[in-house]
Short mmCIF file of C-alpha atoms and ligand atoms in Angstrom, two decimals:
data_model
loop_
_atom_site.label_atom_id
_atom_site.label_comp_id
_atom_site.label_asym_id
_atom_site.label_seq_id
_atom_site.Cartn_x
_atom_site.Cartn_y
_atom_site.Cartn_z
CA MET A 178 -26.44 -164.20 268.56
CA ASN A 179 -28.35 -167.48 268.23
CA PRO A 180 -31.77 -167.06 269.95
CA TYR A 181 -31.46 -170.53 271.49
CA ILE A 182 -28.85 -173.12 272.44
CA ILE A 183 -29.36 -176.89 272.28
CA GLU A 184 -26.84 -179.07 274.15
CA GLU A 185 -26.62 -182.67 275.31
CA HIS A 186 -25.30 -183.51 278.76
CA GLU A 187 -24.92 -187.32 279.26
CA GLY A 188 -28.42 -188.22 278.04
CA LEU A 189 -30.07 -184.93 279.07
CA LEU A 190 -31.08 -182.63 276.22
CA VAL A 191 -30.83 -179.00 277.38
CA PHE A 192 -32.68 -176.19 275.55
CA THR A 193 -31.70 -172.66 276.58
CA ILE A 194 -33.60 -169.58 275.42
CA ASN A 195 -30.71 -167.26 274.53
CA ARG A 196 -32.30 -163.78 274.37
CA GLU A 197 -31.20 -162.36 277.72
CA ASP A 198 -31.41 -158.77 276.41
CA LYS A 199 -35.13 -159.37 275.81
CA ARG A 200 -35.58 -161.34 279.04
CA ASN A 201 -35.70 -164.54 276.98
CA ALA A 202 -38.96 -163.56 275.26
CA ILE A 203 -40.27 -166.22 272.89
CA SER A 204 -39.99 -165.21 269.22
CA TYR A 205 -40.78 -167.30 266.14
CA GLU A 206 -37.10 -168.29 266.02
CA VAL A 207 -37.29 -169.59 269.60
CA MET A 208 -40.35 -171.60 268.55
CA ASP A 209 -38.25 -173.08 265.71
CA GLY A 210 -35.65 -174.02 268.31
CA LEU A 211 -38.15 -175.66 270.63
CA GLU A 212 -39.49 -177.76 267.73
CA GLU A 213 -35.92 -178.77 266.87
CA ALA A 214 -35.12 -179.64 270.50
CA ILE A 215 -38.24 -181.81 270.87
CA THR A 216 -37.23 -183.77 267.76
CA LEU A 217 -33.65 -184.23 269.01
CA ALA A 218 -34.88 -185.25 272.48
CA GLY A 219 -36.76 -188.13 270.84
CA GLU A 220 -33.45 -189.81 270.02
CA LYS A 221 -32.86 -193.12 271.85
CA LYS A 222 -29.75 -191.85 273.70
CA ILE A 223 -31.78 -189.04 275.38
CA LYS A 224 -33.47 -189.86 278.70
CA ALA A 225 -34.89 -186.44 279.61
CA MET A 226 -35.29 -182.86 278.37
CA MET A 227 -34.56 -179.64 280.25
CA ILE A 228 -35.65 -176.10 279.33
CA THR A 229 -34.01 -173.03 280.84
CA GLY A 230 -33.07 -169.44 280.03
CA ALA A 231 -29.79 -167.58 279.51
CA GLY A 232 -28.48 -165.34 282.27
CA GLU A 233 -29.90 -164.81 285.73
CA LYS A 234 -32.57 -162.18 285.11
CA ALA A 235 -35.25 -164.19 283.33
CA PHE A 236 -36.27 -167.74 282.48
CA CYS A 237 -38.73 -166.40 279.93
CA SER A 238 -40.87 -163.24 279.72
CA GLY A 239 -43.51 -164.83 277.52
CA GLY A 240 -44.35 -163.91 273.95
CA ASP A 241 -42.14 -161.33 272.23
CA LEU A 242 -44.32 -158.23 272.51
CA SER A 243 -42.13 -156.23 270.12
CA SER A 244 -43.10 -158.62 267.31
CA PHE A 245 -46.41 -160.11 268.44
CA HIS A 246 -47.94 -156.67 269.04
CA GLU A 247 -48.24 -156.48 265.22
CA LEU A 248 -50.86 -159.23 265.48
CA LYS A 249 -54.01 -157.15 265.76
CA THR A 250 -57.01 -159.38 264.99
CA ALA A 251 -58.19 -162.62 266.60
CA LYS A 252 -57.40 -164.42 263.33
CA GLU A 253 -53.83 -163.08 263.22
CA ALA A 254 -53.22 -163.93 266.89
CA TYR A 255 -54.73 -167.41 266.55
CA LYS A 256 -51.99 -168.53 264.12
CA MET A 257 -49.19 -167.65 266.56
CA LEU A 258 -51.06 -168.93 269.62
CA LYS A 259 -51.94 -172.20 267.91
CA ARG A 260 -48.33 -172.80 266.81
CA MET A 261 -46.99 -172.30 270.32
CA SER A 262 -49.82 -174.34 271.88
CA ASN A 263 -48.85 -177.22 269.58
CA ILE A 264 -45.31 -176.95 270.94
CA LEU A 265 -46.55 -176.96 274.53
CA VAL A 266 -48.72 -180.02 273.82
CA LYS A 267 -45.67 -181.81 272.40
CA ILE A 268 -43.72 -180.96 275.57
CA LEU A 269 -46.65 -181.91 277.82
CA LEU A 270 -47.11 -185.27 276.07
CA PHE A 271 -43.39 -185.89 275.55
CA PRO A 272 -42.76 -189.56 276.40
CA LYS A 273 -39.76 -188.84 278.66
CA PRO A 274 -39.31 -186.70 281.80
CA THR A 275 -39.11 -182.94 281.21
CA ILE A 276 -37.98 -180.19 283.57
CA ALA A 277 -38.13 -176.39 283.46
CA VAL A 278 -35.26 -174.80 285.41
CA LEU A 279 -36.39 -171.28 286.27
CA ASN A 280 -33.07 -169.46 286.26
CA GLY A 281 -34.92 -166.10 286.57
CA THR A 282 -38.31 -164.42 286.23
CA ALA A 283 -40.97 -166.51 284.46
CA VAL A 284 -44.02 -164.49 283.44
CA GLY A 285 -46.90 -164.87 281.00
CA GLY A 286 -46.13 -167.44 278.34
CA GLY A 287 -42.90 -168.17 280.23
CA CYS A 288 -45.04 -169.64 282.99
CA GLU A 289 -47.05 -171.54 280.38
CA LEU A 290 -43.87 -173.03 278.93
CA ALA A 291 -42.73 -174.06 282.42
CA SER A 292 -46.14 -175.59 283.20
CA ALA A 293 -45.89 -177.92 280.21
CA CYS A 294 -42.84 -179.60 281.78
CA ASP A 295 -43.23 -182.42 284.32
CA PHE A 296 -41.05 -180.66 286.89
CA ARG A 297 -40.16 -177.06 287.73
CA ILE A 298 -37.30 -175.95 289.95
CA ALA A 299 -36.42 -172.32 290.60
CA ARG A 300 -33.40 -170.30 291.57
CA LYS A 301 -33.88 -168.80 295.04
CA GLY A 302 -35.25 -165.25 294.79
CA ILE A 303 -36.94 -165.44 291.38
CA LYS A 304 -40.61 -164.75 290.70
CA ALA A 305 -43.13 -166.46 288.41
CA GLY A 306 -46.68 -165.58 287.46
CA PHE A 307 -49.35 -165.81 284.80
CA ILE A 308 -49.52 -162.05 284.21
CA GLN A 309 -51.60 -162.36 281.04
CA GLY A 310 -54.61 -160.90 282.87
CA THR A 311 -52.78 -157.56 283.21
CA LEU A 312 -52.67 -157.47 279.40
CA ALA A 313 -56.43 -158.12 279.22
CA ILE A 314 -55.97 -161.64 277.86
CA THR A 315 -55.91 -165.14 279.30
CA THR A 316 -53.19 -167.71 278.84
CA GLY A 317 -53.20 -168.66 275.18
CA TRP A 318 -50.59 -171.38 274.66
CA GLY A 319 -52.35 -173.98 276.82
CA GLY A 320 -50.71 -173.04 280.11
CA GLY A 321 -53.95 -172.25 281.91
CA THR A 322 -55.46 -175.62 281.01
CA ILE A 323 -52.24 -177.42 281.90
CA VAL A 324 -51.77 -175.73 285.28
CA SER A 325 -55.41 -176.45 286.12
CA GLU A 326 -54.50 -180.14 285.69
CA LYS A 327 -51.30 -179.98 287.72
CA LEU A 328 -52.18 -177.77 290.71
CA ALA A 329 -55.08 -177.96 293.16
CA HIS A 330 -58.12 -176.17 291.72
CA ALA A 331 -58.01 -173.16 294.09
CA HIS A 332 -54.24 -172.69 293.73
CA ALA A 333 -54.39 -172.81 289.94
CA MET A 334 -57.38 -170.49 289.68
CA LYS A 335 -55.88 -168.00 292.16
CA MET A 336 -52.55 -167.93 290.30
CA LEU A 337 -54.28 -167.35 286.95
CA MET A 338 -56.82 -164.79 288.16
CA GLU A 339 -54.44 -162.73 290.36
CA ALA A 340 -52.10 -162.32 287.37
CA VAL A 341 -49.14 -161.37 289.57
CA PRO A 342 -45.65 -162.86 289.95
CA TYR A 343 -45.29 -165.10 293.05
CA LYS A 344 -42.08 -165.50 295.08
CA THR A 345 -40.46 -168.93 295.41
CA ASP A 346 -41.88 -169.62 298.90
CA GLU A 347 -45.43 -169.27 297.54
CA LEU A 348 -44.58 -171.20 294.37
CA LEU A 349 -43.33 -174.03 296.60
CA GLN A 350 -46.36 -173.87 298.88
CA ILE A 351 -48.86 -174.23 295.98
CA GLY A 352 -46.74 -176.90 294.28
CA PHE A 353 -45.92 -174.92 291.14
CA ILE A 354 -42.23 -175.63 291.76
CA GLN A 355 -40.77 -178.78 293.32
CA SER A 356 -37.65 -177.21 294.82
CA THR A 357 -35.31 -174.22 294.77
CA TYR A 358 -31.59 -174.04 294.05
CA GLU A 359 -28.64 -171.70 294.08
CA GLY A 360 -25.84 -171.52 291.54
CA ASP A 361 -25.73 -172.87 288.00
CA SER A 362 -29.03 -173.83 286.35
CA ILE A 363 -27.83 -176.78 284.28
CA THR A 364 -26.03 -178.23 287.32
CA ALA A 365 -29.24 -177.81 289.33
CA GLY A 366 -31.32 -179.52 286.65
CA LYS A 367 -28.88 -182.43 286.37
CA LEU A 368 -28.88 -182.81 290.18
CA PHE A 369 -32.69 -182.93 290.28
CA LEU A 370 -32.75 -185.61 287.57
CA HIS A 371 -29.71 -187.48 288.87
CA LYS A 372 -31.56 -190.59 290.11
CA PHE A 373 -33.80 -190.75 286.99
CA MET A 374 -30.73 -190.96 284.76
CA GLY A 375 -29.78 -194.30 286.27
CA ILE A 376 -33.12 -195.85 285.30
CA GLU A 377 -33.81 -197.49 281.92
CA THR A 378 -35.47 -195.08 279.46
CA GLU A 379 -38.17 -197.69 278.85
CA VAL A 380 -39.11 -197.57 282.53
CA LEU A 381 -39.18 -193.75 282.58
CA SER A 382 -41.33 -193.70 279.43
CA SER A 383 -43.72 -196.32 280.82
CA TYR A 384 -44.27 -194.28 283.99
CA LYS A 385 -44.73 -191.10 281.88
CA GLN A 386 -47.39 -192.92 279.82
CA MET A 387 -49.36 -193.61 283.05
CA PHE A 388 -49.69 -189.84 283.58
CA LEU A 389 -50.34 -189.10 279.90
CA ARG A 390 -53.25 -191.55 279.82
CA LYS A 391 -54.91 -189.48 282.56
CA LEU A 392 -54.39 -186.25 280.58
CA GLU A 393 -55.76 -187.84 277.41
CA GLN A 394 -58.80 -189.17 279.30
CA ASN A 395 -59.38 -185.57 280.49
CA ARG A 396 -59.48 -184.42 276.85
CA ILE A 397 -56.54 -182.11 277.45
CA GLU A 398 -55.95 -181.25 273.78
CA GLU A 399 -59.59 -180.29 273.19
CA ARG A 400 -59.50 -178.06 276.25
CA ILE A 401 -56.24 -176.41 275.17
CA GLN A 402 -57.80 -175.70 271.77
CA ALA A 403 -60.67 -173.91 273.53
CA GLU A 404 -58.11 -171.85 275.51
CA VAL A 405 -56.30 -170.82 272.32
CA GLU A 406 -59.57 -169.76 270.70
CA GLN A 407 -60.68 -167.78 273.76
CA CYS A 408 -57.32 -166.01 274.07
CA SER A 409 -57.44 -165.11 270.35
CA ILE A 410 -60.79 -163.38 270.87
CA LEU A 411 -59.49 -161.33 273.82
CA TRP A 412 -56.27 -160.60 271.95
CA GLY A 413 -58.26 -158.83 269.22
CA GLU A 414 -59.96 -156.50 271.73
CA GLU A 415 -58.80 -152.87 272.19
CA ALA A 416 -58.15 -153.45 275.92
CA HIS A 417 -55.31 -155.85 275.05
CA HIS A 418 -53.68 -153.60 272.46
CA LYS A 419 -53.82 -150.68 274.92
CA GLN A 420 -51.93 -152.64 277.61
CA VAL A 421 -49.30 -153.92 275.16
CA ASN A 422 -48.70 -150.40 273.81
CA LYS A 423 -48.29 -149.17 277.40
CA PHE A 424 -45.46 -151.68 277.89
CA LEU A 425 -43.80 -150.89 274.56
CA GLN A 426 -44.00 -147.13 275.11
CA LYS A 427 -42.11 -147.54 278.44
CA LYS A 428 -38.98 -148.44 276.44
C1 LIG B 541 -50.04 -166.41 275.39
C2 LIG B 541 -48.82 -165.85 276.01
C3 LIG B 541 -48.74 -164.38 275.78
C4 LIG B 541 -48.19 -164.06 274.42
O1 LIG B 541 -47.56 -162.99 274.29
O2 LIG B 541 -48.35 -164.82 273.49
C5 LIG B 541 -47.84 -163.77 276.80
O3 LIG B 541 -46.77 -164.22 277.12
S1 LIG B 541 -48.49 -162.34 277.50
C6 LIG B 541 -47.18 -161.78 278.55
C7 LIG B 541 -46.12 -161.11 277.72
N1 LIG B 541 -45.01 -160.74 278.57
C8 LIG B 541 -45.01 -159.65 279.35
O4 LIG B 541 -45.94 -158.87 279.40
C9 LIG B 541 -43.78 -159.42 280.18
C10 LIG B 541 -43.13 -158.11 279.78
N2 LIG B 541 -41.87 -157.92 280.46
C11 LIG B 541 -41.80 -157.54 281.77
O5 LIG B 541 -42.78 -157.45 282.49
C12 LIG B 541 -40.40 -157.29 282.30
O6 LIG B 541 -39.55 -157.11 281.18
C13 LIG B 541 -39.84 -158.43 283.15
C14 LIG B 541 -40.58 -158.49 284.49
C15 LIG B 541 -39.94 -159.75 282.42
C16 LIG B 541 -38.34 -158.14 283.43
O7 LIG B 541 -38.21 -156.82 283.95
P1 LIG B 541 -36.75 -156.13 283.95
O8 LIG B 541 -36.90 -154.81 284.63
O9 LIG B 541 -35.72 -157.09 284.40
O10 LIG B 541 -36.44 -155.86 282.39
P2 LIG B 541 -37.06 -154.73 281.45
O11 LIG B 541 -38.52 -154.63 281.62
O12 LIG B 541 -36.24 -153.50 281.59
O13 LIG B 541 -36.79 -155.38 280.01
C17 LIG B 541 -35.47 -155.52 279.51
C18 LIG B 541 -35.59 -155.56 278.01
O14 LIG B 541 -36.31 -156.75 277.62
C19 LIG B 541 -37.45 -156.39 276.85
N3 LIG B 541 -38.53 -157.32 277.12
C20 LIG B 541 -38.88 -157.82 278.32
N4 LIG B 541 -39.94 -158.66 278.19
C21 LIG B 541 -40.24 -158.68 276.85
C22 LIG B 541 -41.23 -159.36 276.07
N5 LIG B 541 -42.10 -160.21 276.59
N6 LIG B 541 -41.25 -159.13 274.73
C23 LIG B 541 -40.35 -158.27 274.17
N7 LIG B 541 -39.37 -157.61 274.84
C24 LIG B 541 -39.34 -157.83 276.18
C25 LIG B 541 -37.77 -154.96 277.30
O15 LIG B 541 -38.56 -154.34 276.34
C26 LIG B 541 -36.39 -154.39 277.45
O16 LIG B 541 -35.89 -154.14 276.15
P3 LIG B 541 -35.03 -152.79 275.83
O17 LIG B 541 -34.81 -152.84 274.35
O18 LIG B 541 -33.78 -152.95 276.65
O19 LIG B 541 -35.88 -151.64 276.29
#
Protein backbone atom coordinates (compact mmCIF):
# COMPACT_ATOMS: atom_id res chain seq x y z
CA MET A 1 0.00 0.00 0.00
CA ASN A 2 1.29 3.48 -0.88
CA PRO A 3 2.60 5.12 2.35
CA TYR A 4 0.98 8.43 1.35
CA ILE A 5 -1.78 9.82 -0.85
CA ILE A 6 -1.66 13.18 -2.65
CA GLU A 7 -4.96 14.56 -3.98
CA GLU A 8 -6.26 17.89 -5.25
CA HIS A 9 -9.67 19.16 -4.20
CA GLU A 10 -10.63 22.38 -6.09
CA GLY A 11 -7.37 24.23 -5.41
CA LEU A 12 -6.59 22.48 -2.10
CA LEU A 13 -3.69 20.03 -2.17
CA VAL A 14 -4.33 17.24 0.35
CA PHE A 15 -1.48 15.05 1.67
CA THR A 16 -2.56 11.98 3.65
CA ILE A 17 -0.11 9.81 5.57
CA ASN A 18 -1.35 6.33 4.61
CA ARG A 19 0.22 4.01 7.22
CA GLU A 20 -2.75 3.43 9.52
CA ASP A 21 -1.36 0.06 10.67
CA LYS A 22 1.66 1.95 12.03
CA ARG A 23 -0.43 4.86 13.33
CA ASN A 24 0.79 6.94 10.39
CA ALA A 25 4.40 6.94 11.60
CA ILE A 26 6.73 8.97 9.40
CA SER A 27 9.16 6.81 7.41
CA TYR A 28 11.66 7.91 4.76
CA GLU A 29 9.02 7.14 2.12
CA VAL A 30 6.56 9.48 3.85
CA MET A 31 9.28 12.14 3.82
CA ASP A 32 9.61 11.58 0.05
CA GLY A 33 5.86 12.12 -0.21
CA LEU A 34 5.89 15.32 1.81
CA GLU A 35 8.66 16.73 -0.43
CA GLU A 36 6.61 15.78 -3.49
CA ALA A 37 3.45 17.37 -2.05
CA ILE A 38 5.22 20.64 -1.22
CA THR A 39 6.46 20.86 -4.82
CA LEU A 40 2.99 20.13 -6.23
CA ALA A 41 1.38 22.65 -3.85
CA GLY A 42 3.59 25.35 -5.38
CA GLU A 43 1.63 25.10 -8.63
CA LYS A 44 -0.36 28.25 -9.51
CA LYS A 45 -3.75 26.45 -9.38
CA ILE A 46 -3.20 25.48 -5.69
CA LYS A 47 -4.37 27.97 -3.04
CA ALA A 48 -3.66 25.97 0.13
CA MET A 49 -2.17 22.71 1.43
CA MET A 50 -3.70 20.29 3.94
CA ILE A 51 -1.95 17.46 5.80
CA THR A 52 -3.89 14.66 7.48
CA GLY A 53 -3.67 10.96 8.32
CA ALA A 54 -5.49 7.83 7.15
CA GLY A 55 -8.12 6.27 9.38
CA GLU A 56 -9.45 7.56 12.67
CA LYS A 57 -6.86 6.26 15.14
CA ALA A 58 -3.90 8.52 14.42
CA PHE A 59 -2.91 11.68 12.57
CA CYS A 60 0.74 10.76 13.00
CA SER A 61 2.71 8.92 15.71
CA GLY A 62 5.98 10.67 14.92
CA GLY A 63 9.13 9.09 13.56
CA ASP A 64 8.98 5.41 12.59
CA LEU A 65 10.63 3.80 15.60
CA SER A 66 10.91 0.41 13.90
CA SER A 67 13.32 1.92 11.36
CA PHE A 68 14.77 4.95 13.14
CA HIS A 69 15.78 2.89 16.19
CA GLU A 70 18.65 1.61 13.99
CA LEU A 71 20.09 5.14 14.16
CA LYS A 72 22.35 4.80 17.19
CA THR A 73 24.82 7.71 17.18
CA ALA A 74 24.25 11.47 17.18
CA LYS A 75 25.78 11.59 13.68
CA GLU A 76 23.42 8.91 12.33
CA ALA A 77 20.37 10.57 13.92
CA TYR A 78 21.36 14.04 12.71
CA LYS A 79 20.97 13.04 9.03
CA MET A 80 17.36 11.90 9.51
CA LEU A 81 16.46 14.77 11.85
CA LYS A 82 17.97 17.35 9.51
CA ARG A 83 16.10 15.97 6.49
CA MET A 84 12.75 16.12 8.27
CA SER A 85 13.51 19.55 9.78
CA ASN A 86 14.14 20.83 6.24
CA ILE A 87 10.69 19.55 5.30
CA LEU A 88 9.09 21.25 8.30
CA VAL A 89 10.85 24.52 7.44
CA LYS A 90 9.49 24.28 3.89
CA ILE A 91 5.98 23.77 5.30
CA LEU A 92 6.43 26.54 7.87
CA LEU A 93 7.65 29.01 5.24
CA PHE A 94 5.30 27.79 2.52
CA PRO A 95 3.91 30.90 0.79
CA LYS A 96 0.26 29.76 0.95
CA PRO A 97 -2.03 28.78 3.86
CA THR A 98 -1.41 25.32 5.34
CA ILE A 99 -3.60 23.28 7.69
CA ALA A 100 -3.07 20.10 9.69
CA VAL A 101 -6.32 18.16 10.19
CA LEU A 102 -5.77 15.95 13.23
CA ASN A 103 -7.98 13.00 12.34
CA GLY A 104 -6.55 11.05 15.32
CA THR A 105 -3.73 10.95 17.87
CA ALA A 106 -0.80 13.27 17.10
CA VAL A 107 2.28 12.51 19.20
CA GLY A 108 5.99 13.27 19.02
CA GLY A 109 7.04 14.25 15.53
CA GLY A 110 3.35 14.12 14.58
CA CYS A 111 2.84 17.16 16.77
CA GLU A 112 5.91 18.77 15.19
CA LEU A 113 4.50 18.22 11.72
CA ALA A 114 1.17 19.73 12.80
CA SER A 115 2.93 22.73 14.39
CA ALA A 116 4.61 23.62 11.09
CA CYS A 117 1.18 24.26 9.53
CA ASP A 118 -0.56 27.63 9.91
CA PHE A 119 -3.74 26.06 11.28
CA ARG A 120 -4.62 22.91 13.22
CA ILE A 121 -8.10 21.48 13.65
CA ALA A 122 -8.84 18.25 15.49
CA ARG A 123 -11.50 15.58 15.50
CA LYS A 124 -13.41 15.64 18.80
CA GLY A 125 -11.92 13.13 21.26
CA ILE A 126 -8.37 12.90 19.89
CA LYS A 127 -5.21 13.65 21.85
CA ALA A 128 -1.98 15.42 20.88
CA GLY A 129 1.31 15.87 22.70
CA PHE A 130 5.03 16.34 22.34
CA ILE A 131 5.92 13.03 24.03
CA GLN A 132 9.57 13.14 22.97
CA GLY A 133 10.59 13.78 26.59
CA THR A 134 9.36 10.29 27.55
CA LEU A 135 11.92 8.93 25.08
CA ALA A 136 14.68 11.02 26.70
CA ILE A 137 14.96 13.36 23.72
CA THR A 138 13.60 16.76 22.78
CA THR A 139 11.73 17.63 19.62
CA GLY A 140 14.18 17.25 16.77
CA TRP A 141 12.42 18.27 13.55
CA GLY A 142 11.95 21.93 14.56
CA GLY A 143 8.58 21.50 16.27
CA GLY A 144 9.73 22.79 19.64
CA THR A 145 11.12 25.99 18.13
CA ILE A 146 8.03 26.43 15.97
CA VAL A 147 5.51 25.90 18.78
CA SER A 148 7.47 28.32 20.96
CA GLU A 149 6.77 30.92 18.24
CA LYS A 150 3.09 30.09 17.86
CA LEU A 151 1.86 29.57 21.44
CA ALA A 152 2.22 31.75 24.53
CA HIS A 153 5.57 31.06 26.23
CA ALA A 154 4.13 29.24 29.27
CA HIS A 155 1.72 27.12 27.20
CA ALA A 156 4.44 26.05 24.77
CA MET A 157 6.98 25.28 27.48
CA LYS A 158 4.41 23.34 29.56
CA MET A 159 3.33 21.27 26.55
CA LEU A 160 6.94 20.42 25.65
CA MET A 161 8.16 19.73 29.18
CA GLU A 162 5.12 17.70 30.37
CA ALA A 163 5.55 15.38 27.36
CA VAL A 164 2.00 14.04 27.63
CA PRO A 165 -0.90 13.95 25.16
CA TYR A 166 -3.51 16.69 25.78
CA LYS A 167 -7.25 16.33 25.10
CA THR A 168 -8.96 18.66 22.62
CA ASP A 169 -10.42 20.97 25.29
CA GLU A 170 -6.90 21.74 26.57
CA LEU A 171 -5.50 21.99 23.03
CA LEU A 172 -8.21 24.57 22.29
CA GLN A 173 -7.59 26.46 25.53
CA ILE A 174 -3.83 26.87 24.85
CA GLY A 175 -4.42 27.69 21.18
CA PHE A 176 -2.65 24.65 19.74
CA ILE A 177 -5.79 23.88 17.72
CA GLN A 178 -8.21 26.44 16.26
CA SER A 179 -11.34 24.28 16.32
CA THR A 180 -12.70 20.74 16.57
CA TYR A 181 -14.86 18.77 14.13
CA GLU A 182 -16.77 15.56 13.75
CA GLY A 183 -17.00 13.40 10.65
CA ASP A 184 -14.75 13.34 7.59
CA SER A 185 -11.34 15.02 7.86
CA ILE A 186 -11.04 16.33 4.30
CA THR A 187 -14.57 17.79 4.50
CA ALA A 188 -13.62 19.44 7.81
CA GLY A 189 -10.44 20.89 6.33
CA LYS A 190 -12.26 22.23 3.27
CA LEU A 191 -14.93 23.79 5.52
CA PHE A 192 -12.29 25.54 7.64
CA LEU A 193 -10.62 26.95 4.51
CA HIS A 194 -13.87 27.67 2.69
CA LYS A 195 -13.69 31.48 2.88
CA PHE A 196 -9.94 31.55 2.02
CA MET A 197 -10.62 29.70 -1.23
CA GLY A 198 -12.65 32.62 -2.54
CA ILE A 199 -9.73 35.03 -2.12
CA GLU A 200 -7.06 35.61 -4.78
CA THR A 201 -3.94 33.48 -4.19
CA GLU A 202 -1.83 36.62 -4.46
CA VAL A 203 -3.69 38.12 -1.49
CA LEU A 204 -3.32 34.94 0.58
CA SER A 205 0.41 34.78 -0.23
CA SER A 206 0.91 38.46 0.61
CA TYR A 207 -0.69 38.00 4.04
CA LYS A 208 1.39 34.82 4.60
CA GLN A 209 4.55 36.81 3.79
CA MET A 210 3.66 39.28 6.61
CA PHE A 211 3.89 36.41 9.11
CA LEU A 212 6.96 34.86 7.49
CA ARG A 213 8.87 38.13 7.76
CA LYS A 214 8.36 37.98 11.54
CA LEU A 215 9.66 34.38 11.67
CA GLU A 216 12.69 35.28 9.55
CA GLN A 217 13.44 38.31 11.76
CA ASN A 218 13.36 35.89 14.74
CA ARG A 219 16.06 33.78 13.05
CA ILE A 220 13.75 30.77 13.02
CA GLU A 221 15.95 28.61 10.77
CA GLU A 222 19.05 29.15 12.92
CA ARG A 223 17.07 28.21 16.02
CA ILE A 224 15.64 25.09 14.37
CA GLN A 225 19.17 24.04 13.42
CA ALA A 226 20.19 24.31 17.09
CA GLU A 227 17.18 22.13 18.03
CA VAL A 228 18.18 19.47 15.51
CA GLU A 229 21.74 19.42 16.84
CA GLN A 230 20.60 19.22 20.47
CA CYS A 231 18.15 16.39 19.73
CA SER A 232 20.89 14.47 17.87
CA ILE A 233 23.09 14.60 20.97
CA LEU A 234 20.31 13.28 23.24
CA TRP A 235 19.36 10.68 20.62
CA GLY A 236 22.84 9.14 20.90
CA GLU A 237 22.54 8.71 24.68
CA GLU A 238 21.73 5.30 26.25
CA ALA A 239 18.63 6.72 27.99
CA HIS A 240 16.97 7.26 24.58
CA HIS A 241 17.81 3.84 23.20
CA LYS A 242 16.48 2.22 26.39
CA GLN A 243 13.08 3.95 26.04
CA VAL A 244 12.77 3.13 22.34
CA ASN A 245 13.60 -0.55 22.99
CA LYS A 246 10.95 -0.59 25.72
CA PHE A 247 8.34 0.49 23.15
CA LEU A 248 9.52 -1.96 20.49
CA GLN A 249 9.64 -4.88 22.93
CA LYS A 250 5.95 -4.24 23.82
CA LYS A 251 5.00 -5.46 20.32
C1 LIG B 1 11.98 14.08 16.34
C2 LIG B 1 10.73 13.29 16.35
C3 LIG B 1 10.97 11.94 16.93
C4 LIG B 1 11.54 10.99 15.92
O1 LIG B 1 11.28 9.77 16.04
O2 LIG B 1 12.23 11.40 15.01
C5 LIG B 1 9.68 11.37 17.41
O3 LIG B 1 8.65 11.40 16.79
S1 LIG B 1 9.80 10.66 18.97
C6 LIG B 1 8.18 9.98 19.22
C7 LIG B 1 8.06 8.69 18.45
N1 LIG B 1 6.71 8.18 18.58
C8 LIG B 1 6.27 7.52 19.65
O4 LIG B 1 6.98 7.26 20.61
C9 LIG B 1 4.84 7.08 19.63
C10 LIG B 1 4.77 5.56 19.70
N2 LIG B 1 3.41 5.08 19.53
C11 LIG B 1 2.49 5.16 20.54
O5 LIG B 1 2.70 5.73 21.60
C12 LIG B 1 1.15 4.53 20.24
O6 LIG B 1 1.33 3.65 19.14
C13 LIG B 1 0.05 5.54 19.88
C14 LIG B 1 -0.35 6.33 21.13
C15 LIG B 1 0.51 6.45 18.77
C16 LIG B 1 -1.19 4.74 19.37
O7 LIG B 1 -1.52 3.74 20.33
P1 LIG B 1 -2.50 2.54 19.89
O8 LIG B 1 -2.74 1.71 21.11
O9 LIG B 1 -3.64 3.05 19.10
O10 LIG B 1 -1.62 1.67 18.85
P2 LIG B 1 -0.42 0.67 19.18
O11 LIG B 1 0.51 1.26 20.15
O12 LIG B 1 -0.99 -0.67 19.46
O13 LIG B 1 0.33 0.64 17.76
C17 LIG B 1 -0.29 0.04 16.64
C18 LIG B 1 0.83 -0.36 15.71
O14 LIG B 1 1.50 0.82 15.24
C19 LIG B 1 2.88 0.74 15.56
N3 LIG B 1 3.39 2.08 15.85
C20 LIG B 1 2.76 3.04 16.55
N4 LIG B 1 3.53 4.15 16.61
C21 LIG B 1 4.67 3.86 15.91
C22 LIG B 1 5.86 4.60 15.59
N5 LIG B 1 6.04 5.86 15.97
N6 LIG B 1 6.82 3.98 14.86
C23 LIG B 1 6.64 2.69 14.44
N7 LIG B 1 5.54 1.94 14.68
C24 LIG B 1 4.57 2.55 15.42
C25 LIG B 1 2.94 -0.18 16.78
O15 LIG B 1 4.22 -0.69 16.92
C26 LIG B 1 1.90 -1.20 16.41
O16 LIG B 1 2.46 -2.05 15.43
P3 LIG B 1 2.19 -3.65 15.45
O17 LIG B 1 3.05 -4.19 14.35
O18 LIG B 1 0.71 -3.78 15.20
O19 LIG B 1 2.59 -4.11 16.82
